[in-house]
Amino acid sequence: MRVFPWGFWLLCVASAPARGDSGSKARSCAEVRQLYGAKGFSLSGVPQAEISGEHLRICPQGYTCCTSEMEENFANKSRSEFEAMMKEAGRSVQATLTAQHRSFDSYFQDLLNKSEKALYDAFPSMYGELYTQNMKVFKDLYSELRRYYRSSNINLEEALNEFWTRLLERLFKLMNPQYHITDEYLDCMVKHAEQHKPFGEVPRDLKVKATRAFIAARSYAQGFLVGSDVVKKVSQVSLSHECTRAIMKLMYCPHCRGMSSVRPCNNYCLNVVKGCLANQADLNTEWKYLMDSLIVVADRIDGPYNVDTVIGTIHMRIAEAISNLQENKDSITAKVFQGCGNPKISTKGSSSEDKKRRGKVTLEAKSNAQALEMLVLDAKGNLTALKTYWITLPGSLCSKKVMASSVSDDKCWNGMTKGSYLPEVMGDGLANQINNPEVEVDITKPDMTIRQQIMQLKIMTNRLGNANIGNDVDFQDTSDDISGSGSGDSCPDDVCGKRLSKSPSTRQPETHAIPKQSGHGVSGASSRSLPSASLLLLLSVAVIAPQHLRR
């Protein structure tokens, strides 16, 4: 009897094709055929039993139930399915942020509408001609306030100053009908108005409180829209070729190997998905800053800036100002005459309308503070839950969509066969994928769409930071398809700090750009001198490339 050397037998064993499990009989491909047909592919050419797998380019080249065409179809299918998973996860976040925006926007608009309606209902009987002949002044004020909130390029402080000036000119003429008051005389009267304070302290007080409330409100509303838009754009980023191969190997190669019932190893899935979503994970830092900033501004809206009281009582403050003017009419008129001279007597005669309509202002404010408190509490809960969205996304996809096995499972699909998965799980973000064993990631080439969205988050966070301290930042709104997008105009001296003088502020607002919703980048910079997306890329290459070369 001939005895063969041990080396010969070892060589034979090593060269024998591996099967999905023990046994020499070719296994049936019924499960793969059923899956393949369910995915919408023709079963023509699909093996009935396992075949040799030397033709495979992605899956392990052992015995297989997949032809080259099936492998390619499964790869394309895995790509579309994974991208659909990303979009579905993103839509959930978008829905949350959009719902928060809608709730606050509805609340704020309702406050403004009720204030305006209360003014229209009460002022005709309270002031007669003082109101009816000046309706446009009041309507223009509320129109300007709405335009500002909806992010038109309006300077809110100037709009309020213009309202009080126009109102004073018209009321002064109506309360002194016996005089012929020219436009030149009115100009003189307006110049003396600040020292005479015809409306008392109301204009200054309302300007301080209203600007803070409006700045915070529209920045808050815009923050939700920006966050939602970032998620939408990032969720549409296509997978790389290397990622497609890795996803195919994760999701469909076990079926080709005859292991349809074997779930992917949890850590194996995490490495694949972290490699595929490396750029998305880099959003984490700025995303958390945005969520935190929205929470802080939410507290301001329901706290120091008291949006409910300030916006809901604008009509009452106007009534208070008019009453101040009526009550001090004689002394104010005397001071104006002293400073501007006596106007000529009018030949049209006088009217006593203002005397008939005087009286105690009895307007009431209907507070809805509890509704605002509930809105803020709900928003803060949702924002807190979304803080870690980008770095918890891989784990969420693996457990809920890919249906990976438990961490302790040592009989799971590890990319080659059924067993345990030994490599360590990679960290989050692009730089941490340099040694990813499952996905080849070029860490020197960050995705530019995602870098642009990181810049969007930085700009919006900067704006919210300014709103938190009462400062306004002008955003050149270039999007027309989303209500409430855009930003503010200037930082009123009253809310930026102590005035250096009594003259109106002429400081130019800080300006940033909000990119169009189709996402063509950022054309401006924030007040903290935010770097451009190109500069971020250069810095990333400069820092990471030497590390890559050293390895």
PDB file of N, CA, C and O in Angstrom, residues 206-245:
ATOM      1  N   LEU A 206     -40.320  99.434  23.699  1.00  0.00           N
ATOM      2  CA  LEU A 206     -40.828  98.451  22.734  1.00  0.00           C
ATOM      3  C   LEU A 206     -39.744  98.048  21.749  1.00  0.00           C
ATOM      4  O   LEU A 206     -39.640  96.869  21.365  1.00  0.00           O
ATOM      5  N   LYS A 207     -38.904  99.029  21.360  1.00  0.00           N
ATOM      6  CA  LYS A 207     -37.835  98.707  20.406  1.00  0.00           C
ATOM      7  C   LYS A 207     -36.860  97.703  20.999  1.00  0.00           C
ATOM      8  O   LYS A 207     -36.471  96.740  20.341  1.00  0.00           O
ATOM      9  N   VAL A 208     -36.496  97.910  22.247  1.00  0.00           N
ATOM     10  CA  VAL A 208     -35.572  96.984  22.901  1.00  0.00           C
ATOM     11  C   VAL A 208     -36.176  95.584  22.990  1.00  0.00           C
ATOM     12  O   VAL A 208     -35.570  94.585  22.602  1.00  0.00           O
ATOM     13  N   LYS A 209     -37.401  95.498  23.497  1.00  0.00           N
ATOM     14  CA  LYS A 209     -38.018  94.197  23.732  1.00  0.00           C
ATOM     15  C   LYS A 209     -38.458  93.504  22.445  1.00  0.00           C
ATOM     16  O   LYS A 209     -38.300  92.284  22.297  1.00  0.00           O
ATOM     17  N   ALA A 210     -39.018  94.285  21.521  1.00  0.00           N
ATOM     18  CA  ALA A 210     -39.512  93.685  20.279  1.00  0.00           C
ATOM     19  C   ALA A 210     -38.371  93.183  19.402  1.00  0.00           C
ATOM     20  O   ALA A 210     -38.466  92.105  18.797  1.00  0.00           O
ATOM     21  N   THR A 211     -37.278  93.959  19.326  1.00  0.00           N
ATOM     22  CA  THR A 211     -36.160  93.501  18.497  1.00  0.00           C
ATOM     23  C   THR A 211     -35.573  92.208  19.052  1.00  0.00           C
ATOM     24  O   THR A 211     -35.297  91.264  18.295  1.00  0.00           O
ATOM     25  N   ARG A 212     -35.413  92.133  20.357  1.00  0.00           N
ATOM     26  CA  ARG A 212     -34.888  90.901  20.952  1.00  0.00           C
ATOM     27  C   ARG A 212     -35.815  89.724  20.677  1.00  0.00           C
ATOM     28  O   ARG A 212     -35.381  88.632  20.327  1.00  0.00           O
ATOM     29  N   ALA A 213     -37.112  89.947  20.858  1.00  0.00           N
ATOM     30  CA  ALA A 213     -38.083  88.867  20.663  1.00  0.00           C
ATOM     31  C   ALA A 213     -38.127  88.419  19.211  1.00  0.00           C
ATOM     32  O   ALA A 213     -38.144  87.209  18.922  1.00  0.00           O
ATOM     33  N   PHE A 214     -38.142  89.363  18.275  1.00  0.00           N
ATOM     34  CA  PHE A 214     -38.216  89.009  16.859  1.00  0.00           C
ATOM     35  C   PHE A 214     -36.929  88.357  16.369  1.00  0.00           C
ATOM     36  O   PHE A 214     -36.965  87.406  15.582  1.00  0.00           O
ATOM     37  N   ILE A 215     -35.784  88.869  16.824  1.00  0.00           N
ATOM     38  CA  ILE A 215     -34.504  88.270  16.437  1.00  0.00           C
ATOM     39  C   ILE A 215     -34.454  86.813  16.882  1.00  0.00           C
ATOM     40  O   ILE A 215     -34.098  85.911  16.116  1.00  0.00           O
ATOM     41  N   ALA A 216     -34.832  86.580  18.132  1.00  0.00           N
ATOM     42  CA  ALA A 216     -34.807  85.222  18.663  1.00  0.00           C
ATOM     43  C   ALA A 216     -35.814  84.332  17.945  1.00  0.00           C
ATOM     44  O   ALA A 216     -35.511  83.186  17.593  1.00  0.00           O
ATOM     45  N   ALA A 217     -37.010  84.859  17.710  1.00  0.00           N
ATOM     46  CA  ALA A 217     -38.077  84.049  17.109  1.00  0.00           C
ATOM     47  C   ALA A 217     -37.738  83.610  15.697  1.00  0.00           C
ATOM     48  O   ALA A 217     -37.884  82.438  15.345  1.00  0.00           O
ATOM     49  N   ARG A 218     -37.263  84.536  14.880  1.00  0.00           N
ATOM     50  CA  ARG A 218     -37.018  84.129  13.497  1.00  0.00           C
ATOM     51  C   ARG A 218     -35.730  83.315  13.371  1.00  0.00           C
ATOM     52  O   ARG A 218     -35.640  82.443  12.507  1.00  0.00           O
ATOM     53  N   SER A 219     -34.744  83.561  14.214  1.00  0.00           N
ATOM     54  CA  SER A 219     -33.550  82.712  14.198  1.00  0.00           C
ATOM     55  C   SER A 219     -33.907  81.297  14.638  1.00  0.00           C
ATOM     56  O   SER A 219     -33.420  80.314  14.074  1.00  0.00           O
ATOM     57  N   TYR A 220     -34.751  81.205  15.645  1.00  0.00           N
ATOM     58  CA  TYR A 220     -35.207  79.912  16.149  1.00  0.00           C
ATOM     59  C   TYR A 220     -35.958  79.145  15.051  1.00  0.00           C
ATOM     60  O   TYR A 220     -35.683  77.972  14.804  1.00  0.00           O
ATOM     61  N   ALA A 221     -36.892  79.819  14.398  1.00  0.00           N
ATOM     62  CA  ALA A 221     -37.660  79.174  13.331  1.00  0.00           C
ATOM     63  C   ALA A 221     -36.748  78.755  12.179  1.00  0.00           C
ATOM     64  O   ALA A 221     -36.872  77.653  11.633  1.00  0.00           O
ATOM     65  N   GLN A 222     -35.807  79.619  11.811  1.00  0.00           N
ATOM     66  CA  GLN A 222     -34.892  79.302  10.714  1.00  0.00           C
ATOM     67  C   GLN A 222     -33.986  78.135  11.077  1.00  0.00           C
ATOM     68  O   GLN A 222     -33.641  77.310  10.215  1.00  0.00           O
ATOM     69  N   GLY A 223     -33.607  78.022  12.340  1.00  0.00           N
ATOM     70  CA  GLY A 223     -32.717  76.935  12.755  1.00  0.00           C
ATOM     71  C   GLY A 223     -33.300  75.564  12.462  1.00  0.00           C
ATOM     72  O   GLY A 223     -32.590  74.648  12.035  1.00  0.00           O
ATOM     73  N   PHE A 224     -34.597  75.401  12.683  1.00  0.00           N
ATOM     74  CA  PHE A 224     -35.248  74.121  12.393  1.00  0.00           C
ATOM     75  C   PHE A 224     -35.204  73.822  10.898  1.00  0.00           C
ATOM     76  O   PHE A 224     -34.967  72.686  10.484  1.00  0.00           O
ATOM     77  N   LEU A 225     -35.443  74.847  10.087  1.00  0.00           N
ATOM     78  CA  LEU A 225     -35.450  74.636   8.635  1.00  0.00           C
ATOM     79  C   LEU A 225     -34.060  74.309   8.112  1.00  0.00           C
ATOM     80  O   LEU A 225     -33.904  73.451   7.236  1.00  0.00           O
ATOM     81  N   VAL A 226     -33.054  74.988   8.631  1.00  0.00           N
ATOM     82  CA  VAL A 226     -31.688  74.706   8.203  1.00  0.00           C
ATOM     83  C   VAL A 226     -31.296  73.284   8.585  1.00  0.00           C
ATOM     84  O   VAL A 226     -30.718  72.550   7.783  1.00  0.00           O
ATOM     85  N   GLY A 227     -31.619  72.882   9.815  1.00  0.00           N
ATOM     86  CA  GLY A 227     -31.315  71.528  10.239  1.00  0.00           C
ATOM     87  C   GLY A 227     -31.981  70.491   9.363  1.00  0.00           C
ATOM     88  O   GLY A 227     -31.360  69.501   8.943  1.00  0.00           O
ATOM     89  N   SER A 228     -33.243  70.706   9.045  1.00  0.00           N
ATOM     90  CA  SER A 228     -33.982  69.781   8.183  1.00  0.00           C
ATOM     91  C   SER A 228     -33.381  69.727   6.789  1.00  0.00           C
ATOM     92  O   SER A 228     -33.255  68.655   6.188  1.00  0.00           O
ATOM     93  N   ASP A 229     -32.993  70.892   6.278  1.00  0.00           N
ATOM     94  CA  ASP A 229     -32.424  70.944   4.927  1.00  0.00           C
ATOM     95  C   ASP A 229     -31.064  70.253   4.864  1.00  0.00           C
ATOM     96  O   ASP A 229     -30.741  69.591   3.875  1.00  0.00           O
ATOM     97  N   VAL A 230     -30.275  70.383   5.919  1.00  0.00           N
ATOM     98  CA  VAL A 230     -28.976  69.701   5.968  1.00  0.00           C
ATOM     99  C   VAL A 230     -29.177  68.189   5.920  1.00  0.00           C
ATOM    100  O   VAL A 230     -28.501  67.484   5.169  1.00  0.00           O
ATOM    101  N   VAL A 231     -30.113  67.675   6.708  1.00  0.00           N
ATOM    102  CA  VAL A 231     -30.376  66.236   6.718  1.00  0.00           C
ATOM    103  C   VAL A 231     -30.825  65.769   5.335  1.00  0.00           C
ATOM    104  O   VAL A 231     -30.391  64.718   4.847  1.00  0.00           O
ATOM    105  N   LYS A 232     -31.684  66.555   4.699  1.00  0.00           N
ATOM    106  CA  LYS A 232     -32.185  66.191   3.371  1.00  0.00           C
ATOM    107  C   LYS A 232     -31.046  66.084   2.361  1.00  0.00           C
ATOM    108  O   LYS A 232     -30.947  65.098   1.616  1.00  0.00           O
ATOM    109  N   LYS A 233     -30.170  67.078   2.347  1.00  0.00           N
ATOM    110  CA  LYS A 233     -29.078  67.084   1.371  1.00  0.00           C
ATOM    111  C   LYS A 233     -28.071  65.965   1.653  1.00  0.00           C
ATOM    112  O   LYS A 233     -27.583  65.305   0.726  1.00  0.00           O
ATOM    113  N   VAL A 234     -27.749  65.759   2.919  1.00  0.00           N
ATOM    114  CA  VAL A 234     -26.779  64.731   3.269  1.00  0.00           C
ATOM    115  C   VAL A 234     -27.333  63.338   2.971  1.00  0.00           C
ATOM    116  O   VAL A 234     -26.596  62.442   2.549  1.00  0.00           O
ATOM    117  N   SER A 235     -28.618  63.156   3.175  1.00  0.00           N
ATOM    118  CA  SER A 235     -29.235  61.852   2.929  1.00  0.00           C
ATOM    119  C   SER A 235     -29.243  61.490   1.450  1.00  0.00           C
ATOM    120  O   SER A 235     -29.439  60.330   1.089  1.00  0.00           O
ATOM    121  N   GLN A 236     -29.022  62.471   0.595  1.00  0.00           N
ATOM    122  CA  GLN A 236     -29.022  62.228  -0.848  1.00  0.00           C
ATOM    123  C   GLN A 236     -27.629  61.970  -1.407  1.00  0.00           C
ATOM    124  O   GLN A 236     -27.476  61.714  -2.607  1.00  0.00           O
ATOM    125  N   VAL A 237     -26.607  62.007  -0.550  1.00  0.00           N
ATOM    126  CA  VAL A 237     -25.243  61.752  -1.002  1.00  0.00           C
ATOM    127  C   VAL A 237     -25.112  60.282  -1.424  1.00  0.00           C
ATOM    128  O   VAL A 237     -25.499  59.379  -0.681  1.00  0.00           O
ATOM    129  N   SER A 238     -24.581  60.051  -2.618  1.00  0.00           N
ATOM    130  CA  SER A 238     -24.470  58.689  -3.148  1.00  0.00           C
ATOM    131  C   SER A 238     -23.341  57.919  -2.475  1.00  0.00           C
ATOM    132  O   SER A 238     -22.362  58.504  -1.996  1.00  0.00           O
ATOM    133  N   LEU A 239     -23.462  56.588  -2.485  1.00  0.00           N
ATOM    134  CA  LEU A 239     -22.427  55.733  -1.915  1.00  0.00           C
ATOM    135  C   LEU A 239     -21.252  55.621  -2.881  1.00  0.00           C
ATOM    136  O   LEU A 239     -21.423  55.642  -4.109  1.00  0.00           O
ATOM    137  N   SER A 240     -20.057  55.460  -2.344  1.00  0.00           N
ATOM    138  CA  SER A 240     -18.873  55.251  -3.172  1.00  0.00           C
ATOM    139  C   SER A 240     -18.863  53.821  -3.714  1.00  0.00           C
ATOM    140  O   SER A 240     -19.602  52.950  -3.243  1.00  0.00           O
ATOM    141  N   HIS A 241     -18.018  53.567  -4.705  1.00  0.00           N
ATOM    142  CA  HIS A 241     -17.891  52.217  -5.279  1.00  0.00           C
ATOM    143  C   HIS A 241     -17.422  51.237  -4.216  1.00  0.00           C
ATOM    144  O   HIS A 241     -17.936  50.109  -4.121  1.00  0.00           O
ATOM    145  N   GLU A 242     -16.462  51.653  -3.395  1.00  0.00           N
ATOM    146  CA  GLU A 242     -15.935  50.780  -2.345  1.00  0.00           C
ATOM    147  C   GLU A 242     -17.021  50.464  -1.309  1.00  0.00           C
ATOM    148  O   GLU A 242     -17.104  49.342  -0.811  1.00  0.00           O
ATOM    149  N   CYS A 243     -17.848  51.459  -0.998  1.00  0.00           N
ATOM    150  CA  CYS A 243     -18.921  51.242  -0.036  1.00  0.00           C
ATOM    151  C   CYS A 243     -19.959  50.273  -0.598  1.00  0.00           C
ATOM    152  O   CYS A 243     -20.464  49.406   0.123  1.00  0.00           O
ATOM    153  N   THR A 244     -20.277  50.414  -1.876  1.00  0.00           N
ATOM    154  CA  THR A 244     -21.244  49.516  -2.507  1.00  0.00           C
ATOM    155  C   THR A 244     -20.792  48.066  -2.397  1.00  0.00           C
ATOM    156  O   THR A 244     -21.589  47.166  -2.093  1.00  0.00           O
ATOM    157  N   ARG A 245     -19.511  47.826  -2.657  1.00  0.00           N
ATOM    158  CA  ARG A 245     -18.975  46.474  -2.552  1.00  0.00           C
ATOM    159  C   ARG A 245     -19.095  45.948  -1.108  1.00  0.00           C
ATOM    160  O   ARG A 245     -19.462  44.794  -0.877  1.00  0.00           O
TER     161      ARG A 245
END
